[in-house]
Amino acid sequence: MLASKKVNADSYSENMKKAGSTVHLNDNYAAIEAYVTGKTVAELEAAVAGKDAAAMVDAVSGCTLVDTLGYVNGLIEAAKAAK
């Protein structure tokens, strides 16, 4: 069964706490949104170029998601598709 992480953020966040997370899922998403807002696709591509997962977690202030790079890359691809 598929489930929305945003709709079920409290449940996801509780499970993430068990792995040591201290940041609510929606706060992580908000940090990623703030990071990409106002940047062009080219600026985002340059920002992620050559970065590994750990470097992207450090680059996005307030976000502790291990796959921050994947989320940002997903937003880059979505922006390209929207053109």
Coordinates of N, CA and C in Angstrom, one line a residue:
M1 N 0.8 -1.2 0.0 CA 0.0 0.0 0.0 C 0.9 1.2 0.0
L2 N 0.6 2.2 -0.9 CA 1.3 3.4 -0.9 C 0.7 4.4 0.1
A3 N 1.5 5.2 0.7 CA 1.0 6.2 1.7 C 1.9 7.4 1.6
S4 N 1.2 8.6 1.8 CA 1.9 9.8 1.7 C 2.8 10.1 2.9
K5 N 4.0 10.4 2.7 CA 4.9 10.7 3.8 C 4.5 12.0 4.5
K6 N 4.0 13.0 3.7 CA 3.6 14.2 4.3 C 2.3 14.1 5.2
V7 N 1.3 13.3 4.6 CA 0.1 13.1 5.4 C 0.4 12.3 6.6
N8 N 1.3 11.4 6.6 CA 1.7 10.5 7.7 C 3.0 10.9 8.3
A9 N 3.3 12.2 8.3 CA 4.6 12.6 8.8 C 4.8 12.3 10.3
D10 N 3.8 12.4 11.1 CA 4.0 12.1 12.5 C 4.5 10.7 12.7
S11 N 3.8 9.8 12.0 CA 4.2 8.3 12.1 C 5.6 8.1 11.6
Y12 N 5.9 8.7 10.4 CA 7.3 8.6 9.8 C 8.3 9.2 10.8
S13 N 8.0 10.3 11.4 CA 8.9 11.0 12.3 C 9.2 10.1 13.5
E14 N 8.1 9.5 14.0 CA 8.3 8.6 15.2 C 9.3 7.4 14.9
N15 N 9.1 6.9 13.7 CA 10.0 5.8 13.2 C 11.4 6.3 13.0
M16 N 11.6 7.5 12.5 CA 12.9 8.1 12.3 C 13.6 8.4 13.7
K17 N 12.8 8.7 14.7 CA 13.4 8.9 16.0 C 14.1 7.7 16.5
K18 N 13.6 6.5 16.2 CA 14.2 5.3 16.6 C 15.6 5.1 16.0
A19 N 15.8 5.8 14.8 CA 17.1 5.7 14.2 C 18.0 6.9 14.6
G20 N 17.5 7.8 15.5 CA 18.3 8.9 16.0 C 17.9 10.2 15.5
S21 N 16.9 10.3 14.7 CA 16.5 11.6 14.1 C 15.9 12.5 15.2
T22 N 16.2 13.8 15.1 CA 15.6 14.8 16.0 C 14.8 15.8 15.3
V23 N 14.7 15.7 13.9 CA 14.0 16.7 13.1 C 12.8 16.0 12.5
H24 N 11.6 16.6 12.7 CA 10.3 16.1 12.2 C 10.4 16.1 10.6
L25 N 9.8 15.1 10.0 CA 9.9 15.0 8.6 C 9.4 16.2 7.9
N26 N 8.3 16.8 8.3 CA 7.8 18.0 7.6 C 8.8 19.2 7.7
D27 N 9.6 19.2 8.8 CA 10.6 20.3 8.9 C 11.8 20.0 8.0
N28 N 12.1 18.7 7.8 CA 13.1 18.4 6.8 C 12.7 18.8 5.4
Y29 N 11.4 18.5 5.1 CA 10.9 18.9 3.7 C 10.9 20.4 3.6
A30 N 10.5 21.1 4.6 CA 10.5 22.6 4.6 C 11.9 23.1 4.3
A31 N 12.9 22.5 4.9 CA 14.3 23.0 4.7 C 14.7 22.8 3.3
I32 N 14.4 21.6 2.7 CA 14.7 21.4 1.3 C 14.0 22.4 0.4
E33 N 12.7 22.6 0.7 CA 11.9 23.6 -0.1 C 12.6 25.0 0.0
A34 N 12.9 25.4 1.2 CA 13.6 26.7 1.3 C 14.9 26.8 0.6
Y35 N 15.6 25.7 0.6 CA 16.9 25.6 -0.1 C 16.8 25.8 -1.6
V36 N 15.7 25.1 -2.2 CA 15.6 25.2 -3.7 C 14.8 26.4 -4.2
T37 N 14.0 27.0 -3.3 CA 13.2 28.1 -3.7 C 14.0 29.3 -4.1
G38 N 13.7 29.8 -5.3 CA 14.4 31.0 -5.8 C 15.7 30.7 -6.6
K39 N 16.0 29.4 -6.7 CA 17.2 29.0 -7.5 C 16.7 28.5 -8.9
T40 N 17.5 28.7 -9.9 CA 17.2 28.2 -11.2 C 17.7 26.7 -11.2
V41 N 17.2 26.0 -12.3 CA 17.7 24.6 -12.5 C 19.2 24.6 -12.6
A42 N 19.7 25.5 -13.3 CA 21.2 25.5 -13.5 C 21.9 25.8 -12.2
E43 N 21.4 26.6 -11.4 CA 22.0 26.9 -10.1 C 21.9 25.6 -9.2
L44 N 20.8 24.9 -9.2 CA 20.7 23.7 -8.4 C 21.6 22.6 -8.9
E45 N 21.7 22.5 -10.3 CA 22.6 21.5 -10.8 C 24.0 21.8 -10.4
A46 N 24.4 23.0 -10.4 CA 25.8 23.4 -10.0 C 25.9 23.1 -8.5
A47 N 24.9 23.3 -7.7 CA 25.0 23.1 -6.3 C 25.2 21.7 -5.9
V48 N 24.6 20.8 -6.7 CA 24.7 19.3 -6.4 C 25.8 18.6 -7.1
A49 N 26.4 19.3 -8.1 CA 27.5 18.7 -8.9 C 28.6 18.2 -8.0
G50 N 28.9 16.9 -8.1 CA 30.1 16.4 -7.3 C 29.8 16.1 -5.9
K51 N 28.6 16.5 -5.4 CA 28.4 16.3 -3.9 C 27.8 14.9 -3.7
D52 N 28.3 14.3 -2.6 CA 27.7 13.0 -2.2 C 26.6 13.3 -1.2
A53 N 26.0 12.2 -0.7 CA 24.8 12.3 0.2 C 25.2 13.1 1.4
A54 N 26.3 12.8 2.0 CA 26.7 13.5 3.3 C 26.9 15.0 3.0
A55 N 27.5 15.4 1.9 CA 27.8 16.8 1.6 C 26.5 17.5 1.4
M56 N 25.4 16.9 0.8 CA 24.2 17.6 0.6 C 23.4 17.8 2.0
V57 N 23.6 16.9 2.9 CA 22.9 17.0 4.2 C 23.5 18.3 4.8
D58 N 24.8 18.5 4.7 CA 25.5 19.6 5.2 C 25.1 20.9 4.5
A59 N 24.8 20.8 3.2 CA 24.5 22.0 2.4 C 23.1 22.6 2.7
V60 N 22.2 21.7 3.0 CA 20.8 22.1 3.3 C 20.6 22.3 4.8
S61 N 20.7 23.6 5.2 CA 20.6 23.9 6.6 C 19.2 23.5 7.2
G62 N 19.2 22.8 8.3 CA 18.0 22.3 8.9 C 17.5 21.0 8.5
C63 N 18.1 20.4 7.4 CA 17.6 19.1 6.9 C 18.6 18.0 7.3
T64 N 18.1 17.0 7.9 CA 18.9 15.9 8.3 C 18.6 14.6 7.5
L65 N 17.8 14.6 6.5 CA 17.5 13.4 5.7 C 18.7 12.9 5.0
V66 N 19.0 11.6 5.2 CA 20.1 11.0 4.5 C 20.0 11.1 3.0
D67 N 18.8 11.1 2.4 CA 18.7 11.3 1.0 C 18.3 12.7 0.5
T68 N 18.8 13.7 1.2 CA 18.6 15.1 0.8 C 19.0 15.2 -0.7
L69 N 20.1 14.7 -1.1 CA 20.6 14.8 -2.4 C 19.6 14.2 -3.4
G70 N 19.0 13.1 -3.1 CA 17.9 12.5 -3.9 C 16.7 13.4 -4.0
Y71 N 16.3 14.0 -2.9 CA 15.2 14.9 -3.0 C 15.4 16.1 -3.8
V72 N 16.6 16.7 -3.7 CA 17.0 17.9 -4.5 C 17.1 17.4 -6.0
N73 N 17.7 16.3 -6.3 CA 17.7 15.9 -7.7 C 16.3 15.6 -8.2
G74 N 15.5 15.1 -7.4 CA 14.1 14.8 -7.8 C 13.4 16.2 -8.2
L75 N 13.6 17.2 -7.4 CA 13.0 18.5 -7.7 C 13.6 19.1 -8.9
I76 N 14.9 18.9 -9.1 CA 15.5 19.4 -10.4 C 14.9 18.7 -11.6
E77 N 14.7 17.4 -11.5 CA 14.1 16.7 -12.7 C 12.6 17.1 -12.8
A78 N 11.9 17.3 -11.7 CA 10.5 17.8 -11.8 C 10.4 19.2 -12.5
A79 N 11.4 20.1 -12.1 CA 11.4 21.4 -12.7 C 11.7 21.3 -14.2
K80 N 12.6 20.5 -14.6 CA 12.9 20.3 -16.0 C 11.7 19.8 -16.8
A81 N 11.0 18.8 -16.2 CA 9.8 18.3 -16.9 C 8.7 19.3 -17.0
A82 N 8.6 20.2 -16.0 CA 7.6 21.2 -16.0 C 7.7 22.3 -17.1
K83 N 8.9 22.4 -17.6 CA 9.2 23.4 -18.6 C 8.4 23.1 -19.8

